[in-house]
Tab-separated table of C-alpha atoms in Angstrom:
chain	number	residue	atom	x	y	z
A	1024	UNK	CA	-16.716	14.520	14.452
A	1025	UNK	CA	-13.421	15.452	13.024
A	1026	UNK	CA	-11.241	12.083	11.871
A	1027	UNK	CA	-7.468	12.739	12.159
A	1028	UNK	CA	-4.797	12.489	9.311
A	1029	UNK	CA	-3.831	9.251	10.171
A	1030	UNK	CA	-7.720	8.275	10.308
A	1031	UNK	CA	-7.884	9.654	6.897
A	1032	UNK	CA	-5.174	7.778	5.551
A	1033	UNK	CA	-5.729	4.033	7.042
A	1034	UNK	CA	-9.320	4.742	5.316
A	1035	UNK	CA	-7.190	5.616	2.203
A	1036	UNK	CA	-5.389	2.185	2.661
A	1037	UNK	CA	-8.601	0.589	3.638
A	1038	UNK	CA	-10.883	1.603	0.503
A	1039	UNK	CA	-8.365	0.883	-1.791
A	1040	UNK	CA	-7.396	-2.774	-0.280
A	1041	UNK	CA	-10.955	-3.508	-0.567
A	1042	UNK	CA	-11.360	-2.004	-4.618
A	1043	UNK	CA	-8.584	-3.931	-5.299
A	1044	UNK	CA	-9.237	-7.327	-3.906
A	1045	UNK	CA	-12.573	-7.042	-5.094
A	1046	UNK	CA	-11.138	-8.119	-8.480
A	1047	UNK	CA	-8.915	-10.478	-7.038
A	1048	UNK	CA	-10.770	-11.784	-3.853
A	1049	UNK	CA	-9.445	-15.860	-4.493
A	1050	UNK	CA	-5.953	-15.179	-5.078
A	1051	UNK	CA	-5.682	-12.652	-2.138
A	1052	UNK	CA	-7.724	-14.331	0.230
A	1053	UNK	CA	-5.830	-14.603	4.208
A	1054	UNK	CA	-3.337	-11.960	2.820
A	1055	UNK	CA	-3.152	-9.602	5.296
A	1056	UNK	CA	-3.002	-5.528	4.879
A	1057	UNK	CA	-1.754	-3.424	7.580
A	1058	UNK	CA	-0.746	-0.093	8.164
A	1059	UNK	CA	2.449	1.080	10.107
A	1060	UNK	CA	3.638	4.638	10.987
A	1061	UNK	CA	7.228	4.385	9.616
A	1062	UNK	CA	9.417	1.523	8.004
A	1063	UNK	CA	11.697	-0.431	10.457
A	1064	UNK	CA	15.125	0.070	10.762
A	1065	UNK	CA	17.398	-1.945	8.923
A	1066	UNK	CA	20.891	-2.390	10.314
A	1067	UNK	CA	22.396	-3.248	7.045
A	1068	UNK	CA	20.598	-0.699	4.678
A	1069	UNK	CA	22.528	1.643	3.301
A	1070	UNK	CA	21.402	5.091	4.549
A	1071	UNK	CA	21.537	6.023	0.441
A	1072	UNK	CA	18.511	3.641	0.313
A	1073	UNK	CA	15.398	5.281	-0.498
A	1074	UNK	CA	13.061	5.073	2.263
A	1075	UNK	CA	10.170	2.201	1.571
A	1076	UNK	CA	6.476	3.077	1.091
A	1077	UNK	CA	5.350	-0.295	1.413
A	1078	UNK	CA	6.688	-3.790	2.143
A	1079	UNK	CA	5.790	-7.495	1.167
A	1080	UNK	CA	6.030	-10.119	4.045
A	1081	UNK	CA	5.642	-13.436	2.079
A	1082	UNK	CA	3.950	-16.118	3.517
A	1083	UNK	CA	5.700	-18.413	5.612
A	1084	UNK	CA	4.878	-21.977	7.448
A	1085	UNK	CA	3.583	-20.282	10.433
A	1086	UNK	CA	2.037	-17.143	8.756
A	1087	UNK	CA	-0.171	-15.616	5.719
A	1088	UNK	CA	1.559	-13.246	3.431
A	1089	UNK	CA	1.281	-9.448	5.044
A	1090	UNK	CA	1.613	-6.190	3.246
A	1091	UNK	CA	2.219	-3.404	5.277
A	1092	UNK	CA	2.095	0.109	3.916
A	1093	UNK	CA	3.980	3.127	6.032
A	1094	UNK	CA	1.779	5.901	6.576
A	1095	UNK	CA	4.852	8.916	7.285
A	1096	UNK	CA	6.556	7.752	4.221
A	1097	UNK	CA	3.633	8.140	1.532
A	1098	UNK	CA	2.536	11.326	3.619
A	1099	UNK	CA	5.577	13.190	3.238
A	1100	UNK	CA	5.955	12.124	-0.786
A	1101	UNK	CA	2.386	12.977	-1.592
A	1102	UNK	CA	2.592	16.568	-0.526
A	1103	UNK	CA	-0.213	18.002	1.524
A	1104	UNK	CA	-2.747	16.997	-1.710
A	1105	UNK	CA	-5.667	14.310	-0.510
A	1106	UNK	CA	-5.778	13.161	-4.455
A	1107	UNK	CA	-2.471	12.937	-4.847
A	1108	UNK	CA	-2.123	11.014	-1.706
A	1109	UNK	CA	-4.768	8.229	-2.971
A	1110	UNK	CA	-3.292	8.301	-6.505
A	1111	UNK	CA	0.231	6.887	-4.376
A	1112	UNK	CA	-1.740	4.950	-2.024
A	1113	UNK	CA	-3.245	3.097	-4.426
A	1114	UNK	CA	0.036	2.165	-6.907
A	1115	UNK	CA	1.556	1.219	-3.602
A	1116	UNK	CA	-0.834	-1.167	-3.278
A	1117	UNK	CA	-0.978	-2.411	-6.343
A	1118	UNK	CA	2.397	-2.623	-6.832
A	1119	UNK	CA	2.695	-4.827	-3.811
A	1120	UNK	CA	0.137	-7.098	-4.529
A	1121	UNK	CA	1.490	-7.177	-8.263
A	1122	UNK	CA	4.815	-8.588	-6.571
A	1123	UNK	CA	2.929	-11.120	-4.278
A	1124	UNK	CA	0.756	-12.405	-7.297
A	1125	UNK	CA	3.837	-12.621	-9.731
A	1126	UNK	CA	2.004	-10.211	-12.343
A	1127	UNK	CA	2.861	-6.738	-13.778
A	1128	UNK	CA	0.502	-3.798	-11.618
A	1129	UNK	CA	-1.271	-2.879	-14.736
A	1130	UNK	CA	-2.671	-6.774	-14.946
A	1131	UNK	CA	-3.708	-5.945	-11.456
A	1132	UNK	CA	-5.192	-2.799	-12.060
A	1133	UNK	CA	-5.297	-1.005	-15.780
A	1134	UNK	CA	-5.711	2.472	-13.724
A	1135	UNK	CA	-2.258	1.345	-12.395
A	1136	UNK	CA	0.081	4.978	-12.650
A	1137	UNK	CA	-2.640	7.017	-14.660
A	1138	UNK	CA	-3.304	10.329	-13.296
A	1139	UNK	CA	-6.879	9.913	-13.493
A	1140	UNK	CA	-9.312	8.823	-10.474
């Protein structure tokens, strides 16, 4: 059975969520990782405002910390090249998970913006 493009990419998201908080399962633990089509709309952003890829939610009283990556977005920049597309996919998510724990993405992951898989 064929898996769509957006199948392909939330397993993208998915594989690389779990790589990464393999290394870092205590201080991630109840952050949550989702995957939305296309950034909201933000009334007061300036339409010169590059588009997001990704987006922290910190934690609040009521909720756990969320990161939320936006499938169109990283689609369109990676081109139409599947390893290109997981090389951005996964500095996205490092980078946001490098903002949540306060540390610089290469402490999260040394193959942090290296060309190699």
């Amino acid at each position: 059975m064929s898996r769509t493009r957006a199948e392909r990419f939330d397993d993208l998201v998915h594989d690389e969520v779990r790589r990464v908080t393999g290394r870092w399962r205590r201080e991630l633990a109840g952050v949550e990782f989702g995957v939305e089509e296309v950034p909201p709309v933000e009334p007061w952003a300036d339409s010169a405002d590059p588009i997001p890829l990704a987006r922290l939610h910190p934690a609040a009283a009521d909720r756990p910390a969320r990161i939320v990556v936006y499938r169109r977005p990283l689609q369109a920049r990676g081109g139409g090249d599947e390893r290109d597309l997981a090389r951005l996919v996964r500095d996205v998510v490092v980078e946001e998970i490098a903002d949540l724990l306060g540390l610089s993405p290469e402490s999260v992951d040394p193959t942090y913006d290296s060309p190699d898989d």
